[in-house]
PDB file of C-alpha atoms in Angstrom:
ATOM      1  CA  UNK X   1       0.006  -0.004   0.005  1.00 43.00           C
ATOM      2  CA  UNK X   2       0.959   3.631  -0.237  1.00 44.00           C
ATOM      3  CA  UNK X   3       2.272   4.199   3.255  1.00 44.00           C
ATOM      4  CA  UNK X   4       2.173   7.622   4.871  1.00 40.00           C
ATOM      5  CA  UNK X   5       5.417   7.312   6.717  1.00 40.00           C
ATOM      6  CA  UNK X   6       5.251  10.464   8.830  1.00 33.00           C
ATOM      7  CA  UNK X   7       2.998  13.493   9.254  1.00 32.00           C
ATOM      8  CA  UNK X   8       4.341  16.768   8.047  1.00 35.00           C
ATOM      9  CA  UNK X   9       5.120  17.852  11.572  1.00 34.00           C
ATOM     10  CA  UNK X  10       7.071  14.679  12.338  1.00 42.00           C
ATOM     11  CA  UNK X  11       8.957  14.290   9.102  1.00 52.00           C
ATOM     12  CA  UNK X  12      12.605  13.910  10.083  1.00 53.00           C
ATOM     13  CA  UNK X  13      15.106  16.334   8.553  1.00 45.00           C
ATOM     14  CA  UNK X  14      18.082  14.863   6.806  1.00 43.00           C
ATOM     15  CA  UNK X  15      21.151  14.501   9.008  1.00 38.00           C
ATOM     16  CA  UNK X  16      23.407  13.023   6.376  1.00 37.00           C
ATOM     17  CA  UNK X  17      25.859  15.412   4.742  1.00 36.00           C
ATOM     18  CA  UNK X  18      25.252  14.448   1.096  1.00 37.00           C
ATOM     19  CA  UNK X  19      25.213  18.015  -0.212  1.00 39.00           C
ATOM     20  CA  UNK X  20      26.104  18.700  -3.837  1.00 41.00           C
ATOM     21  CA  UNK X  21      25.691  22.345  -2.987  1.00 41.00           C
ATOM     22  CA  UNK X  22      25.818  24.531   0.111  1.00 40.00           C
ATOM     23  CA  UNK X  23      26.737  28.131  -0.229  1.00 40.00           C
ATOM     24  CA  UNK X  24      24.848  29.129  -3.372  1.00 48.00           C
ATOM     25  CA  UNK X  25      21.363  27.636  -2.772  1.00 54.00           C
ATOM     26  CA  UNK X  26      18.439  30.089  -2.329  1.00 61.00           C
ATOM     27  CA  UNK X  27      17.475  30.738   1.337  1.00 56.00           C
ATOM     28  CA  UNK X  28      14.623  28.547   2.612  1.00 60.00           C
ATOM     29  CA  UNK X  29      12.568  31.612   3.595  1.00 66.00           C
ATOM     30  CA  UNK X  30      12.742  32.904  -0.018  1.00 65.00           C
ATOM     31  CA  UNK X  31      11.598  29.507  -1.377  1.00 62.00           C
ATOM     32  CA  UNK X  32       8.745  29.372   1.114  1.00 67.00           C
ATOM     33  CA  UNK X  33       7.585  32.835   0.109  1.00 68.00           C
ATOM     34  CA  UNK X  34       7.656  31.915  -3.573  1.00 64.00           C
ATOM     35  CA  UNK X  35       5.745  28.724  -2.866  1.00 65.00           C
ATOM     36  CA  UNK X  36       3.055  30.537  -0.911  1.00 65.00           C
ATOM     37  CA  UNK X  37       2.697  33.255  -3.535  1.00 68.00           C
ATOM     38  CA  UNK X  38       2.311  30.940  -6.525  1.00 62.00           C
ATOM     39  CA  UNK X  39       0.287  28.016  -5.215  1.00 64.00           C
ATOM     40  CA  UNK X  40      -2.997  27.422  -3.398  1.00 71.00           C
ATOM     41  CA  UNK X  41      -3.270  23.661  -4.002  1.00 86.00           C
ATOM     42  CA  UNK X  42      -0.764  20.936  -3.010  1.00 94.00           C
ATOM     43  CA  UNK X  43       2.790  20.612  -4.214  1.00 95.00           C
ATOM     44  CA  UNK X  44       4.050  17.001  -3.994  1.00 97.00           C
ATOM     45  CA  UNK X  45       7.737  16.516  -4.287  1.00 97.00           C
ATOM     46  CA  UNK X  46       8.507  13.215  -6.041  1.00 98.00           C
ATOM     47  CA  UNK X  47      11.971  11.879  -5.468  1.00 97.00           C
ATOM     48  CA  UNK X  48      13.904   8.645  -4.791  1.00 95.00           C
ATOM     49  CA  UNK X  49      17.139   6.998  -5.665  1.00 91.00           C
ATOM     50  CA  UNK X  50      18.614   6.537  -9.083  1.00 91.00           C
ATOM     51  CA  UNK X  51      16.854   3.794 -11.104  1.00 93.00           C
ATOM     52  CA  UNK X  52      14.026   3.667  -8.551  1.00 94.00           C
ATOM     53  CA  UNK X  53      11.351   4.467 -11.157  1.00 94.00           C
ATOM     54  CA  UNK X  54      10.466   8.073 -10.183  1.00 96.00           C
ATOM     55  CA  UNK X  55       9.419   8.975 -13.766  1.00 94.00           C
ATOM     56  CA  UNK X  56       7.233   5.902 -14.025  1.00 96.00           C
ATOM     57  CA  UNK X  57       5.399   6.664 -10.801  1.00 97.00           C
ATOM     58  CA  UNK X  58       5.043  10.356 -11.740  1.00 98.00           C
ATOM     59  CA  UNK X  59       3.401   9.319 -14.992  1.00 98.00           C
ATOM     60  CA  UNK X  60       1.002   7.108 -13.036  1.00 98.00           C
ATOM     61  CA  UNK X  61       0.018  10.023 -10.799  1.00 98.00           C
ATOM     62  CA  UNK X  62      -0.248  12.313 -13.806  1.00 98.00           C
ATOM     63  CA  UNK X  63      -2.715   9.898 -15.372  1.00 98.00           C
ATOM     64  CA  UNK X  64      -4.830  10.189 -12.266  1.00 98.00           C
ATOM     65  CA  UNK X  65      -4.864  13.985 -12.476  1.00 97.00           C
ATOM     66  CA  UNK X  66      -1.648  15.409 -10.972  1.00 98.00           C
ATOM     67  CA  UNK X  67       0.304  17.478 -13.538  1.00 97.00           C
ATOM     68  CA  UNK X  68       4.075  17.015 -13.264  1.00 98.00           C
ATOM     69  CA  UNK X  69       6.949  19.506 -13.436  1.00 97.00           C
ATOM     70  CA  UNK X  70      10.176  17.670 -14.219  1.00 97.00           C
ATOM     71  CA  UNK X  71      13.307  19.342 -12.847  1.00 96.00           C
ATOM     72  CA  UNK X  72      15.536  17.428 -15.306  1.00 94.00           C
ATOM     73  CA  UNK X  73      13.595  19.087 -18.167  1.00 96.00           C
ATOM     74  CA  UNK X  74      13.849  22.482 -16.447  1.00 97.00           C
ATOM     75  CA  UNK X  75      17.554  22.111 -16.061  1.00 96.00           C
ATOM     76  CA  UNK X  76      17.937  21.552 -19.784  1.00 96.00           C
ATOM     77  CA  UNK X  77      15.623  24.433 -20.699  1.00 97.00           C
ATOM     78  CA  UNK X  78      17.386  27.087 -18.637  1.00 97.00           C
ATOM     79  CA  UNK X  79      20.680  26.479 -20.475  1.00 97.00           C
ATOM     80  CA  UNK X  80      19.342  26.567 -24.025  1.00 97.00           C
ATOM     81  CA  UNK X  81      21.120  28.882 -26.498  1.00 97.00           C
ATOM     82  CA  UNK X  82      20.258  32.542 -25.758  1.00 96.00           C
ATOM     83  CA  UNK X  83      19.489  32.038 -22.041  1.00 97.00           C
ATOM     84  CA  UNK X  84      21.207  34.073 -19.341  1.00 97.00           C
ATOM     85  CA  UNK X  85      22.418  30.922 -17.563  1.00 97.00           C
ATOM     86  CA  UNK X  86      24.195  29.653 -20.663  1.00 98.00           C
ATOM     87  CA  UNK X  87      25.824  33.031 -21.235  1.00 97.00           C
ATOM     88  CA  UNK X  88      27.193  32.996 -17.704  1.00 97.00           C
ATOM     89  CA  UNK X  89      28.435  29.426 -18.084  1.00 98.00           C
ATOM     90  CA  UNK X  90      30.309  30.224 -21.275  1.00 97.00           C
ATOM     91  CA  UNK X  91      31.785  33.401 -19.750  1.00 97.00           C
ATOM     92  CA  UNK X  92      33.101  31.382 -16.808  1.00 97.00           C
ATOM     93  CA  UNK X  93      34.074  28.042 -18.373  1.00 97.00           C
ATOM     94  CA  UNK X  94      34.914  29.207 -21.891  1.00 97.00           C
ATOM     95  CA  UNK X  95      33.624  28.242 -25.320  1.00 96.00           C
ATOM     96  CA  UNK X  96      35.032  24.728 -24.817  1.00 96.00           C
ATOM     97  CA  UNK X  97      31.761  23.782 -23.122  1.00 97.00           C
ATOM     98  CA  UNK X  98      29.710  24.476 -26.232  1.00 97.00           C
ATOM     99  CA  UNK X  99      28.981  22.004 -28.972  1.00 97.00           C
ATOM    100  CA  UNK X 100      29.215  22.918 -32.644  1.00 95.00           C
ATOM    101  CA  UNK X 101      25.541  23.801 -32.756  1.00 97.00           C
ATOM    102  CA  UNK X 102      25.867  26.261 -29.843  1.00 96.00           C
ATOM    103  CA  UNK X 103      24.207  24.035 -27.264  1.00 97.00           C
ATOM    104  CA  UNK X 104      25.818  23.155 -23.922  1.00 97.00           C
ATOM    105  CA  UNK X 105      28.032  20.107 -23.862  1.00 97.00           C
ATOM    106  CA  UNK X 106      26.586  18.665 -20.692  1.00 94.00           C
ATOM    107  CA  UNK X 107      28.967  15.748 -20.565  1.00 91.00           C
ATOM    108  CA  UNK X 108      32.025  17.977 -20.778  1.00 95.00           C
ATOM    109  CA  UNK X 109      30.678  20.325 -18.128  1.00 95.00           C
ATOM    110  CA  UNK X 110      29.882  17.342 -15.876  1.00 90.00           C
ATOM    111  CA  UNK X 111      33.461  16.091 -16.138  1.00 89.00           C
ATOM    112  CA  UNK X 112      34.824  19.518 -15.249  1.00 94.00           C
ATOM    113  CA  UNK X 113      32.666  20.083 -12.168  1.00 91.00           C
ATOM    114  CA  UNK X 114      32.977  16.456 -10.990  1.00 82.00           C
ATOM    115  CA  UNK X 115      36.679  17.106 -10.332  1.00 84.00           C
ATOM    116  CA  UNK X 116      36.285  20.592  -8.917  1.00 92.00           C
ATOM    117  CA  UNK X 117      33.711  21.309  -6.176  1.00 90.00           C
ATOM    118  CA  UNK X 118      34.232  25.059  -6.392  1.00 95.00           C
ATOM    119  CA  UNK X 119      33.448  25.109 -10.137  1.00 96.00           C
ATOM    120  CA  UNK X 120      30.407  22.943  -9.402  1.00 93.00           C
ATOM    121  CA  UNK X 121      29.149  25.519  -6.914  1.00 94.00           C
ATOM    122  CA  UNK X 122      29.647  28.252  -9.485  1.00 96.00           C
ATOM    123  CA  UNK X 123      27.700  26.349 -12.062  1.00 96.00           C
ATOM    124  CA  UNK X 124      24.877  25.777  -9.599  1.00 94.00           C
ATOM    125  CA  UNK X 125      24.777  29.516  -8.748  1.00 95.00           C
ATOM    126  CA  UNK X 126      24.149  30.136 -12.483  1.00 97.00           C
ATOM    127  CA  UNK X 127      21.460  27.467 -13.021  1.00 96.00           C
ATOM    128  CA  UNK X 128      19.620  26.825  -9.765  1.00 94.00           C
ATOM    129  CA  UNK X 129      17.928  30.246  -9.376  1.00 93.00           C
ATOM    130  CA  UNK X 130      16.763  30.005 -12.996  1.00 96.00           C
ATOM    131  CA  UNK X 131      15.451  26.478 -12.431  1.00 95.00           C
ATOM    132  CA  UNK X 132      13.604  27.533  -9.289  1.00 92.00           C
ATOM    133  CA  UNK X 133      12.073  30.520 -11.036  1.00 92.00           C
ATOM    134  CA  UNK X 134      10.946  28.429 -14.006  1.00 95.00           C
ATOM    135  CA  UNK X 135       9.409  25.910 -11.576  1.00 94.00           C
ATOM    136  CA  UNK X 136       7.324  28.526  -9.782  1.00 91.00           C
ATOM    137  CA  UNK X 137       6.239  30.022 -13.116  1.00 92.00           C
ATOM    138  CA  UNK X 138       4.851  26.615 -14.086  1.00 94.00           C
ATOM    139  CA  UNK X 139       3.213  26.253 -10.679  1.00 92.00           C
ATOM    140  CA  UNK X 140       1.615  29.668 -11.090  1.00 90.00           C
ATOM    141  CA  UNK X 141       0.324  28.774 -14.558  1.00 92.00           C
ATOM    142  CA  UNK X 142      -1.165  25.496 -13.473  1.00 94.00           C
ATOM    143  CA  UNK X 143      -2.679  27.047 -10.336  1.00 91.00           C
ATOM    144  CA  UNK X 144      -4.252  29.813 -12.359  1.00 90.00           C
ATOM    145  CA  UNK X 145      -6.251  27.233 -14.339  1.00 93.00           C
ATOM    146  CA  UNK X 146      -6.971  24.977 -11.341  1.00 93.00           C
ATOM    147  CA  UNK X 147      -6.344  26.621  -7.911  1.00 90.00           C
ATOM    148  CA  UNK X 148      -6.745  23.304  -6.016  1.00 91.00           C
ATOM    149  CA  UNK X 149      -4.438  21.296  -8.249  1.00 95.00           C
ATOM    150  CA  UNK X 150      -2.204  18.607  -6.865  1.00 96.00           C
ATOM    151  CA  UNK X 151       1.070  19.369  -8.699  1.00 96.00           C
ATOM    152  CA  UNK X 152       4.082  17.013  -8.777  1.00 97.00           C
ATOM    153  CA  UNK X 153       7.550  18.419  -8.614  1.00 97.00           C
ATOM    154  CA  UNK X 154       9.771  15.605  -9.879  1.00 98.00           C
ATOM    155  CA  UNK X 155      13.133  16.362  -8.265  1.00 97.00           C
ATOM    156  CA  UNK X 156      15.724  13.585  -8.367  1.00 93.00           C
ATOM    157  CA  UNK X 157      18.088  15.340  -5.893  1.00 92.00           C
ATOM    158  CA  UNK X 158      15.414  16.970  -3.736  1.00 95.00           C
ATOM    159  CA  UNK X 159      17.140  16.122  -0.440  1.00 94.00           C
ATOM    160  CA  UNK X 160      20.696  16.549  -1.677  1.00 90.00           C
ATOM    161  CA  UNK X 161      19.969  20.092  -2.807  1.00 90.00           C
ATOM    162  CA  UNK X 162      17.771  20.837   0.249  1.00 91.00           C
ATOM    163  CA  UNK X 163      14.641  21.724  -1.790  1.00 92.00           C
ATOM    164  CA  UNK X 164      12.168  20.542   0.806  1.00 93.00           C
ATOM    165  CA  UNK X 165      10.759  24.059   1.179  1.00 90.00           C
ATOM    166  CA  UNK X 166       9.675  24.074  -2.500  1.00 91.00           C
ATOM    167  CA  UNK X 167       6.977  21.483  -1.836  1.00 94.00           C
ATOM    168  CA  UNK X 168       4.294  20.695   0.732  1.00 93.00           C
ATOM    169  CA  UNK X 169       4.604  16.885   0.873  1.00 95.00           C
ATOM    170  CA  UNK X 170       7.288  14.477  -0.207  1.00 97.00           C
ATOM    171  CA  UNK X 171       6.869  11.130  -1.942  1.00 98.00           C
ATOM    172  CA  UNK X 172       9.865   8.788  -2.065  1.00 97.00           C
ATOM    173  CA  UNK X 173       9.783   6.098  -4.729  1.00 97.00           C
ATOM    174  CA  UNK X 174      11.715   3.340  -3.072  1.00 96.00           C
ATOM    175  CA  UNK X 175      13.607   0.244  -4.176  1.00 95.00           C
ATOM    176  CA  UNK X 176      16.308  -1.481  -2.094  1.00 94.00           C
ATOM    177  CA  UNK X 177      19.912  -0.588  -2.792  1.00 93.00           C
ATOM    178  CA  UNK X 178      20.614  -4.066  -4.193  1.00 94.00           C
ATOM    179  CA  UNK X 179      17.764  -3.566  -6.684  1.00 94.00           C
ATOM    180  CA  UNK X 180      19.203  -0.168  -7.647  1.00 94.00           C
ATOM    181  CA  UNK X 181      22.510  -1.719  -8.495  1.00 95.00           C
ATOM    182  CA  UNK X 182      20.811  -4.481 -10.446  1.00 95.00           C
ATOM    183  CA  UNK X 183      18.678  -2.012 -12.514  1.00 94.00           C
ATOM    184  CA  UNK X 184      21.658   0.350 -13.039  1.00 93.00           C
ATOM    185  CA  UNK X 185      23.921  -2.369 -14.415  1.00 95.00           C
ATOM    186  CA  UNK X 186      21.189  -3.599 -16.763  1.00 94.00           C
ATOM    187  CA  UNK X 187      20.008  -0.154 -17.862  1.00 93.00           C
ATOM    188  CA  UNK X 188      23.337   1.564 -18.411  1.00 92.00           C
ATOM    189  CA  UNK X 189      25.516  -1.441 -19.236  1.00 94.00           C
ATOM    190  CA  UNK X 190      27.954  -0.730 -16.391  1.00 93.00           C
ATOM    191  CA  UNK X 191      29.703  -2.910 -13.829  1.00 95.00           C
ATOM    192  CA  UNK X 192      28.536  -3.443 -10.292  1.00 95.00           C
ATOM    193  CA  UNK X 193      31.479  -1.430  -9.015  1.00 94.00           C
ATOM    194  CA  UNK X 194      30.599   1.489 -11.283  1.00 92.00           C
ATOM    195  CA  UNK X 195      26.984   1.348 -10.121  1.00 93.00           C
ATOM    196  CA  UNK X 196      28.033   1.402  -6.499  1.00 93.00           C
ATOM    197  CA  UNK X 197      30.251   4.404  -7.164  1.00 89.00           C
ATOM    198  CA  UNK X 198      27.300   6.268  -8.659  1.00 87.00           C
ATOM    199  CA  UNK X 199      25.116   5.429  -5.678  1.00 90.00           C
ATOM    200  CA  UNK X 200      27.777   6.543  -3.252  1.00 87.00           C
ATOM    201  CA  UNK X 201      27.510  10.071  -4.665  1.00 81.00           C
ATOM    202  CA  UNK X 202      23.811  10.320  -3.610  1.00 85.00           C
ATOM    203  CA  UNK X 203      22.091  10.289  -0.291  1.00 92.00           C
ATOM    204  CA  UNK X 204      21.331   6.657   0.677  1.00 93.00           C
ATOM    205  CA  UNK X 205      17.847   5.561  -0.309  1.00 91.00           C
ATOM    206  CA  UNK X 206      17.073   4.371   3.256  1.00 91.00           C
ATOM    207  CA  UNK X 207      17.914   7.843   4.566  1.00 93.00           C
ATOM    208  CA  UNK X 208      15.474   9.356   2.069  1.00 94.00           C
ATOM    209  CA  UNK X 209      12.818   7.027   3.420  1.00 92.00           C
ATOM    210  CA  UNK X 210      13.208   8.627   6.832  1.00 92.00           C
ATOM    211  CA  UNK X 211      12.524  12.060   5.336  1.00 93.00           C
ATOM    212  CA  UNK X 212       9.398  11.083   3.422  1.00 96.00           C
ATOM    213  CA  UNK X 213       5.712  11.800   3.995  1.00 96.00           C
ATOM    214  CA  UNK X 214       4.706   9.022   1.590  1.00 97.00           C
ATOM    215  CA  UNK X 215       6.434   6.012   0.130  1.00 97.00           C
ATOM    216  CA  UNK X 216       5.694   3.916  -2.930  1.00 97.00           C
ATOM    217  CA  UNK X 217       7.667   0.698  -3.108  1.00 96.00           C
ATOM    218  CA  UNK X 218       8.566   0.063  -6.712  1.00 96.00           C
ATOM    219  CA  UNK X 219      10.599  -3.176  -6.629  1.00 94.00           C
ATOM    220  CA  UNK X 220       7.607  -5.242  -7.736  1.00 94.00           C
ATOM    221  CA  UNK X 221       5.328  -5.194 -10.768  1.00 95.00           C
ATOM    222  CA  UNK X 222       3.992  -2.164 -12.568  1.00 95.00           C
ATOM    223  CA  UNK X 223       0.498  -3.200 -11.469  1.00 97.00           C
ATOM    224  CA  UNK X 224       1.553  -3.157  -7.802  1.00 96.00           C
ATOM    225  CA  UNK X 225       3.044   0.328  -8.201  1.00 97.00           C
ATOM    226  CA  UNK X 226      -0.138   1.536  -9.891  1.00 97.00           C
ATOM    227  CA  UNK X 227      -2.262   0.263  -7.031  1.00 97.00           C
ATOM    228  CA  UNK X 228      -0.114   2.201  -4.570  1.00 97.00           C
ATOM    229  CA  UNK X 229      -0.340   5.352  -6.738  1.00 97.00           C
ATOM    230  CA  UNK X 230      -4.103   5.054  -6.819  1.00 97.00           C
ATOM    231  CA  UNK X 231      -4.281   4.718  -3.044  1.00 97.00           C
ATOM    232  CA  UNK X 232      -1.945   7.631  -2.562  1.00 97.00           C
ATOM    233  CA  UNK X 233      -4.068   9.752  -4.935  1.00 97.00           C
ATOM    234  CA  UNK X 234      -7.106   9.211  -2.773  1.00 96.00           C
ATOM    235  CA  UNK X 235      -5.123  10.307   0.305  1.00 96.00           C
ATOM    236  CA  UNK X 236      -3.812  13.437  -1.442  1.00 96.00           C
ATOM    237  CA  UNK X 237      -7.278  14.532  -2.545  1.00 94.00           C
ATOM    238  CA  UNK X 238      -8.384  14.508   1.085  1.00 92.00           C
ATOM    239  CA  UNK X 239      -5.527  16.834   2.099  1.00 89.00           C
ATOM    240  CA  UNK X 240      -6.326  19.821  -0.166  1.00 80.00           C
TER     241      UNK X 240
END
């Protein structure tokens, strides 16, 4: 079943120091004000570990009536040619980070910032405010059409980037670590050691569980996940 792990008041804050960013993230008070200004319904943060099936579950909830805002798509949109964020990135990193068609070479940038935490923080200072602003613009647009909408914010690194204040409730899509490794090796064609290295760069999935309001276990069948999504949907509709 879709388990409500903890009430909002009892949700446990993360105590694990798995922070991709610290100094350049927007203040929590600012995010709370933006959330209050742009939304009157319910904002559901959807997160989980890599290969846990966040996108699949988000699509299930979307089919039930919860529009989704995907932060991976926002992250790509804010660095398209002609955007302020891309201009700042090129000014700082140089034209080497551009592909021949003028788009950002995301793999090259990832390699650069993976080796240099300071450059990673600079990159985040260029992109994160733009992503957050784009998110709240979409929230505002959806809320204008349907004030009591239940809106999903699909944020893979919600806890790592401390974005809890951008949502009202948090759903963690959960699979055990062993299952993550199995899916990663199959999906990306990598070794078990490589999969474990990728997982070590994220907050442990069991720690994310402790910080959740709701949990959908996704190690079973698609039908089992859909049943949990349907049960959760009924709970969410009672909250707003």
